[in-house]
mmCIF file of C-alpha atoms in Angstrom:
data_model
loop_
_atom_site.group_PDB
_atom_site.id
_atom_site.type_symbol
_atom_site.label_atom_id
_atom_site.label_comp_id
_atom_site.label_asym_id
_atom_site.label_seq_id
_atom_site.Cartn_x
_atom_site.Cartn_y
_atom_site.Cartn_z
ATOM 1 C CA THR A 23 1.732 5.541 -12.249
ATOM 2 C CA ILE A 24 3.718 8.106 -10.279
ATOM 3 C CA VAL A 25 6.421 10.242 -11.888
ATOM 4 C CA GLU A 26 9.601 10.556 -9.830
ATOM 5 C CA GLY A 27 11.582 13.776 -9.892
ATOM 6 C CA ASN A 28 8.615 15.954 -9.022
ATOM 7 C CA ILE A 29 9.566 18.756 -6.627
ATOM 8 C CA ASN A 30 6.491 18.165 -4.464
ATOM 9 C CA PRO A 31 6.345 15.073 -2.233
ATOM 10 C CA GLN A 32 4.111 12.348 -3.654
ATOM 11 C CA ASN A 33 2.367 9.290 -2.258
ATOM 12 C CA VAL A 34 0.894 6.205 -3.791
ATOM 13 C CA THR A 35 -2.485 5.804 -2.123
ATOM 14 C CA TYR A 36 -4.082 2.384 -1.788
ATOM 15 C CA THR A 37 -7.663 1.971 -0.638
ATOM 16 C CA VAL A 38 -8.354 -1.384 1.017
ATOM 17 C CA THR A 39 -12.068 -2.165 0.920
ATOM 18 C CA LEU A 40 -14.097 -4.887 2.606
ATOM 19 C CA SER A 41 -16.636 -6.714 0.451
ATOM 20 C CA LYS A 42 -19.341 -6.069 3.067
ATOM 21 C CA THR A 43 -19.826 -4.393 6.436
ATOM 22 C CA SER A 44 -19.080 -6.358 9.578
ATOM 23 C CA THR A 45 -20.279 -6.222 13.161
ATOM 24 C CA GLN A 46 -16.809 -7.359 14.282
ATOM 25 C CA THR A 47 -13.495 -5.518 14.316
ATOM 26 C CA ILE A 48 -11.359 -6.676 11.380
ATOM 27 C CA THR A 49 -7.586 -6.295 11.160
ATOM 28 C CA VAL A 50 -5.087 -7.048 8.411
ATOM 29 C CA GLN A 51 -1.312 -6.640 8.262
ATOM 30 C CA TYR A 52 0.300 -4.844 5.308
ATOM 31 C CA ALA A 53 3.856 -4.355 4.068
ATOM 32 C CA THR A 54 5.602 -3.125 0.949
ATOM 33 C CA ALA A 55 8.089 -5.329 -0.893
ATOM 34 C CA ASN A 56 10.688 -4.387 -3.476
ATOM 35 C CA GLY A 57 10.127 -5.162 -7.109
ATOM 36 C CA THR A 58 12.314 -3.192 -9.471
ATOM 37 C CA ALA A 59 11.773 -0.147 -7.209
ATOM 38 C CA ILE A 60 14.003 -0.234 -4.127
ATOM 39 C CA ALA A 61 12.908 0.917 -0.656
ATOM 40 C CA GLY A 62 15.063 3.791 0.543
ATOM 41 C CA SER A 63 15.932 4.843 -3.018
ATOM 42 C CA ASP A 64 12.593 4.954 -4.827
ATOM 43 C CA TYR A 65 9.951 4.724 -2.098
ATOM 44 C CA THR A 66 9.684 4.490 1.687
ATOM 45 C CA SER A 67 9.254 0.964 3.032
ATOM 46 C CA THR A 68 5.932 0.895 4.850
ATOM 47 C CA SER A 69 4.230 -1.679 7.071
ATOM 48 C CA GLY A 70 1.529 -1.773 9.693
ATOM 49 C CA THR A 71 -1.925 -2.956 10.634
ATOM 50 C CA LEU A 72 -5.229 -1.726 9.264
ATOM 51 C CA THR A 73 -8.123 -1.832 11.730
ATOM 52 C CA PHE A 74 -11.685 -1.782 10.447
ATOM 53 C CA ASN A 75 -14.056 -1.003 13.302
ATOM 54 C CA PRO A 76 -17.604 -2.386 13.001
ATOM 55 C CA GLY A 77 -19.417 -0.664 10.126
ATOM 56 C CA VAL A 78 -16.229 0.688 8.507
ATOM 57 C CA THR A 79 -15.608 -0.753 5.031
ATOM 58 C CA SER A 80 -12.476 0.989 3.742
ATOM 59 C CA GLN A 81 -9.093 2.210 4.950
ATOM 60 C CA VAL A 82 -6.284 4.069 3.172
ATOM 61 C CA ILE A 83 -2.561 3.280 3.051
ATOM 62 C CA ASN A 84 -0.156 5.987 1.805
ATOM 63 C CA ILE A 85 3.290 5.005 0.529
ATOM 64 C CA PRO A 86 5.731 7.949 0.187
ATOM 65 C CA ILE A 87 7.597 8.117 -3.134
ATOM 66 C CA LEU A 88 11.168 9.424 -2.910
ATOM 67 C CA ASN A 89 12.055 12.082 -5.448
ATOM 68 C CA ASP A 90 15.290 11.921 -7.383
ATOM 69 C CA SER A 91 16.543 13.315 -10.665
ATOM 70 C CA ILE A 92 17.722 9.976 -12.098
ATOM 71 C CA ASN A 93 16.072 9.125 -15.420
ATOM 72 C CA GLU A 94 14.744 5.573 -14.903
ATOM 73 C CA ALA A 95 12.395 3.185 -16.663
ATOM 74 C CA ASN A 96 9.107 2.304 -14.957
ATOM 75 C CA GLU A 97 9.701 0.515 -11.662
ATOM 76 C CA THR A 98 7.368 -1.451 -9.413
ATOM 77 C CA PHE A 99 6.903 -2.401 -5.785
ATOM 78 C CA THR A 100 4.233 -4.549 -4.178
ATOM 79 C CA LEU A 101 1.878 -3.996 -1.267
ATOM 80 C CA ASN A 102 1.184 -7.307 0.468
ATOM 81 C CA LEU A 103 -1.782 -7.961 2.754
ATOM 82 C CA ALA A 104 -1.579 -10.817 5.276
ATOM 83 C CA SER A 105 -2.914 -12.313 8.512
ATOM 84 C CA PRO A 106 -6.497 -11.057 8.469
ATOM 85 C CA ILE A 107 -8.529 -11.432 11.668
ATOM 86 C CA ASN A 108 -12.328 -11.878 11.352
ATOM 87 C CA ALA A 109 -12.045 -11.790 7.534
ATOM 88 C CA SER A 110 -10.422 -13.537 4.586
ATOM 89 C CA LEU A 111 -8.378 -12.023 1.781
ATOM 90 C CA GLY A 112 -9.481 -11.758 -1.806
ATOM 91 C CA THR A 113 -6.690 -10.400 -4.013
ATOM 92 C CA ALA A 114 -3.802 -10.202 -1.570
ATOM 93 C CA LYS A 115 -1.301 -7.997 -3.409
ATOM 94 C CA THR A 116 -0.924 -5.381 -6.089
ATOM 95 C CA ALA A 117 2.050 -3.982 -8.004
ATOM 96 C CA THR A 118 2.520 -0.253 -8.452
ATOM 97 C CA THR A 119 4.455 1.336 -11.324
#
């Protein structure tokens, strides 16, 4: 849970972890999707590709949270993972409040 309205910039940090090491390069696409939180108002829409070089088992994705002074109930957005190469997905998404 991240509290909006903080003066200092904040990020939600996701760690994507492989279940085991690989001798191959692994890639996976990621993208945020609106839930009750709206990109551009509550957080910065983020997408890209994670690349796991051989032997690397985790990568980090940072999603910037936009500060405002509006008193709001808890809101959520989702980080979706898709199109893995040289791997398969376990749990493919997570919601953040």
